[in-house]
Short mmCIF file of C-alpha atoms in Angstrom, two decimals:
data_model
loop_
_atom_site.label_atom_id
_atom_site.label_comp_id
_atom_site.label_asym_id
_atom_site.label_seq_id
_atom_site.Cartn_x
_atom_site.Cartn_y
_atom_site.Cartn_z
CA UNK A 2 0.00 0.00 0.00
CA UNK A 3 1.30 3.39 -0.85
CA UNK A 4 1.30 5.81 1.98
CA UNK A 5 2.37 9.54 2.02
CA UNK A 6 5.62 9.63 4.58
CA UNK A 7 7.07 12.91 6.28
CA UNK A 8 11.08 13.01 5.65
CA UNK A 9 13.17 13.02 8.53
CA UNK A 10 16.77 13.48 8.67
CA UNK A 11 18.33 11.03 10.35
CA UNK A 12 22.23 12.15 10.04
CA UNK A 13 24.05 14.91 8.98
CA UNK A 14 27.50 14.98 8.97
CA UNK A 15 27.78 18.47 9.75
CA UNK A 16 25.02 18.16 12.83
CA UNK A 17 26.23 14.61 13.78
CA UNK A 18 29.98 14.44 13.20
CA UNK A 19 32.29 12.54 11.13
CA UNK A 20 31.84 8.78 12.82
CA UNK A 21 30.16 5.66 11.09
CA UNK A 22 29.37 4.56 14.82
CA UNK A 23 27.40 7.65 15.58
CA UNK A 24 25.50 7.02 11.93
CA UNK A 25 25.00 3.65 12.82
CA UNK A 26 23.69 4.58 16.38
CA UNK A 27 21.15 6.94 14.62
CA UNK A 28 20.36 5.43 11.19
CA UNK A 29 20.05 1.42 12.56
CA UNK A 30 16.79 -0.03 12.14
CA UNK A 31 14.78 2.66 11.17
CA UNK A 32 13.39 1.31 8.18
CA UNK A 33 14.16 2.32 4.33
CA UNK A 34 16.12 5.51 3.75
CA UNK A 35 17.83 8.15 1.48
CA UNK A 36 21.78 8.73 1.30
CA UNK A 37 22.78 11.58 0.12
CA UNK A 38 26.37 12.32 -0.59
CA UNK A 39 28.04 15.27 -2.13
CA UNK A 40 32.01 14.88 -3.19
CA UNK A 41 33.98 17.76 -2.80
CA UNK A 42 33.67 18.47 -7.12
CA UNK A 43 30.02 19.12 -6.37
CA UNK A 44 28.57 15.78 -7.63
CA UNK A 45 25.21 14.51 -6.19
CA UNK A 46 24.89 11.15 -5.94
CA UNK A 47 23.75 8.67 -3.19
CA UNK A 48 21.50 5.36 -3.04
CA UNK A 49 18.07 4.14 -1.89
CA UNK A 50 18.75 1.37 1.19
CA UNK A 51 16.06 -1.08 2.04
CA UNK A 52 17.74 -0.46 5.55
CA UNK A 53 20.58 0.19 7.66
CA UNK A 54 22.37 -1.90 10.75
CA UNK A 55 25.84 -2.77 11.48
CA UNK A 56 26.38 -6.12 9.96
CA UNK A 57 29.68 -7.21 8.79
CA UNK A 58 27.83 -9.40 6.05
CA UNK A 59 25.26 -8.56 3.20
CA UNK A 60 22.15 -7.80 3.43
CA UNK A 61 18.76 -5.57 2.26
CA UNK A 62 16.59 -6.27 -0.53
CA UNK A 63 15.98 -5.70 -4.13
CA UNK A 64 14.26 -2.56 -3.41
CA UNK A 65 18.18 -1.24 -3.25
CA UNK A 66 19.14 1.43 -6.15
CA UNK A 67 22.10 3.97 -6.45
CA UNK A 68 21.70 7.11 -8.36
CA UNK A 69 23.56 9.84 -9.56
CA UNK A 70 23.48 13.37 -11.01
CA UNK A 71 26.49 13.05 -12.71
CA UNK A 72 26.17 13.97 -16.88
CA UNK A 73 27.56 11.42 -19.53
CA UNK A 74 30.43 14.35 -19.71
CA UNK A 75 31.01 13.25 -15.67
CA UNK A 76 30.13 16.87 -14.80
CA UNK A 77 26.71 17.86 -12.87
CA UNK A 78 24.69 21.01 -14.56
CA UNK A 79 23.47 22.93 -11.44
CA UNK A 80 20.78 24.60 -13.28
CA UNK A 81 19.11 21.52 -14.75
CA UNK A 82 20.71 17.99 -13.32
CA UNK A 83 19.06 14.67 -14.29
CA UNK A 84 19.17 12.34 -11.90
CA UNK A 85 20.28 8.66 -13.50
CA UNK A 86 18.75 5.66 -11.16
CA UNK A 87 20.67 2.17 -11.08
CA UNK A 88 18.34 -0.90 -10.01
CA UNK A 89 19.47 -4.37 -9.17
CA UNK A 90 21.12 -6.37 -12.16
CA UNK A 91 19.90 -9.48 -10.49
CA UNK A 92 23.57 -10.34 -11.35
CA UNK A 93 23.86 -11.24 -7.42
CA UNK A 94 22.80 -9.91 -4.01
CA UNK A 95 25.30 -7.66 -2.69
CA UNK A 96 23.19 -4.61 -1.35
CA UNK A 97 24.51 -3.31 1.35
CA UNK A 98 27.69 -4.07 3.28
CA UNK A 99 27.95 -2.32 7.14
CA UNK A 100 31.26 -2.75 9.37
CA UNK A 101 33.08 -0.98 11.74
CA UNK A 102 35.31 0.03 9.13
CA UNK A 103 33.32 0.78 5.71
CA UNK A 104 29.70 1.46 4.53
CA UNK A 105 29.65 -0.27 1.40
CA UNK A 106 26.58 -0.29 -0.78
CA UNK A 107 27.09 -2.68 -3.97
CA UNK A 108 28.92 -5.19 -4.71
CA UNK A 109 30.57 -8.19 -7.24
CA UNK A 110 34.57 -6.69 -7.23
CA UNK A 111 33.68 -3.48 -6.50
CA UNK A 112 31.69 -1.09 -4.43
CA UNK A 113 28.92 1.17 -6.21
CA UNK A 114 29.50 3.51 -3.19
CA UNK A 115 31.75 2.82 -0.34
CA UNK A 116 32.57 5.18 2.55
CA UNK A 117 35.00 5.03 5.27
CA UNK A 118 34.50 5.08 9.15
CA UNK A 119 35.41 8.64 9.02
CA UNK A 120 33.09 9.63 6.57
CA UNK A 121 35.81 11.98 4.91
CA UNK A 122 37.02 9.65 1.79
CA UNK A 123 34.92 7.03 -0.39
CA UNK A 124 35.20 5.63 -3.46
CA UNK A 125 32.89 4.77 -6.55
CA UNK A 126 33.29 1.98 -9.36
CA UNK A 127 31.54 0.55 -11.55
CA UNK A 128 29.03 -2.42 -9.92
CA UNK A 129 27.75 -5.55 -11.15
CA UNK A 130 24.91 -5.39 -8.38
CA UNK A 131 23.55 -2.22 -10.06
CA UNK A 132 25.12 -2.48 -13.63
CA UNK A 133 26.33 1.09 -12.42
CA UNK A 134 29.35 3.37 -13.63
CA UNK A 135 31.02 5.31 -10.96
CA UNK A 136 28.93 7.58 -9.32
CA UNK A 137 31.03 10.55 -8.27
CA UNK A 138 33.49 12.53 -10.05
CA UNK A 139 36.26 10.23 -9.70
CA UNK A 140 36.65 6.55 -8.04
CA UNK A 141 38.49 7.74 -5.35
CA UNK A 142 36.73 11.40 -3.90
CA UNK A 143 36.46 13.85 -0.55
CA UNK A 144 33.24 13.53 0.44
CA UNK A 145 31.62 17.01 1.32
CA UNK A 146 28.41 16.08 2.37
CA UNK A 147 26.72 13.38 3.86
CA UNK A 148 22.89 12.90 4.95
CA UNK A 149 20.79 10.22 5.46
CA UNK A 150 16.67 11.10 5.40
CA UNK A 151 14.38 7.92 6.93
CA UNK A 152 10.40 8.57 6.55
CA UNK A 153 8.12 8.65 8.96
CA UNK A 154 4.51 8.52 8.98
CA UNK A 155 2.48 12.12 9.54
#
């Protein structure tokens, strides 16, 4: 059933610090959410997770996508982006990915998105989970933003 939800953010970097533990602590088990990430070349990109919880093994669903605002010229037009949305290839089930160490979304080789327990580096390749390019400007990038919206009913 659809249902109209009220966006909450969750975590914010810049409200919340730069620790996966404290996202963890306020992102785990709150149901589906948004991540947003910003590298420091201004990209947009981020990924739609079926959950979040420190596991140090796969897991989510199908329901899993990346996405990006990132042009075929691997620049972002501020005054009209297109967002580009990467499903599940079905070529295997490595959503999400949730240590001490990384948050790693994607999988099969590579990481679509992976992000360190600092929160201040990540990287983007291309995934077999999503059939997705990299993400951000480069593979390897500063991240300058990072927020995580859950929904909540009104």
């Amino acid at each position: 059933m659809l249902t109209m939800k009220r966006w909450s953010l969750a975590f914010c970097h810049k409200l919340h610090g730069i620790s996966l533990n404290t996202f963890y602590r306020k992102c785990s088990y709150r149901g589906s959410c948004l991540l947003f990430l910003q590298d420091a070349r201004g990209i947009l990109f981020g990924a739609f997770l079926s959950e979040i919880r420190e596991c140090a093994k796969y897991y989510g669903s199908a329901e899993t996508f990346v996405f990006t605002f990132k042009g075929p010229d691997g620049k972002m037009d501020p005054e009209h982006p297109t967002l580009h949305v990467y499903r599940w290839s079905k070529l295997n089930s490595y959503f999400i990915y949730t240590d001490h160490d990384v948050l790693g979304i994607g999988g099969g080789g590579h990481y679509a998105i992976s992000v360190d327990k600092d929160l201040l580096r990540g990287s983007s390749s291309c995934c077999l989970t999503f059939n997705s390019p990299v993400l951000s400007s480069s593979e390897d990038f500063i991240v300058k933003a990072f927020q995580v919206w859950t929904f909540e009913d009104y």
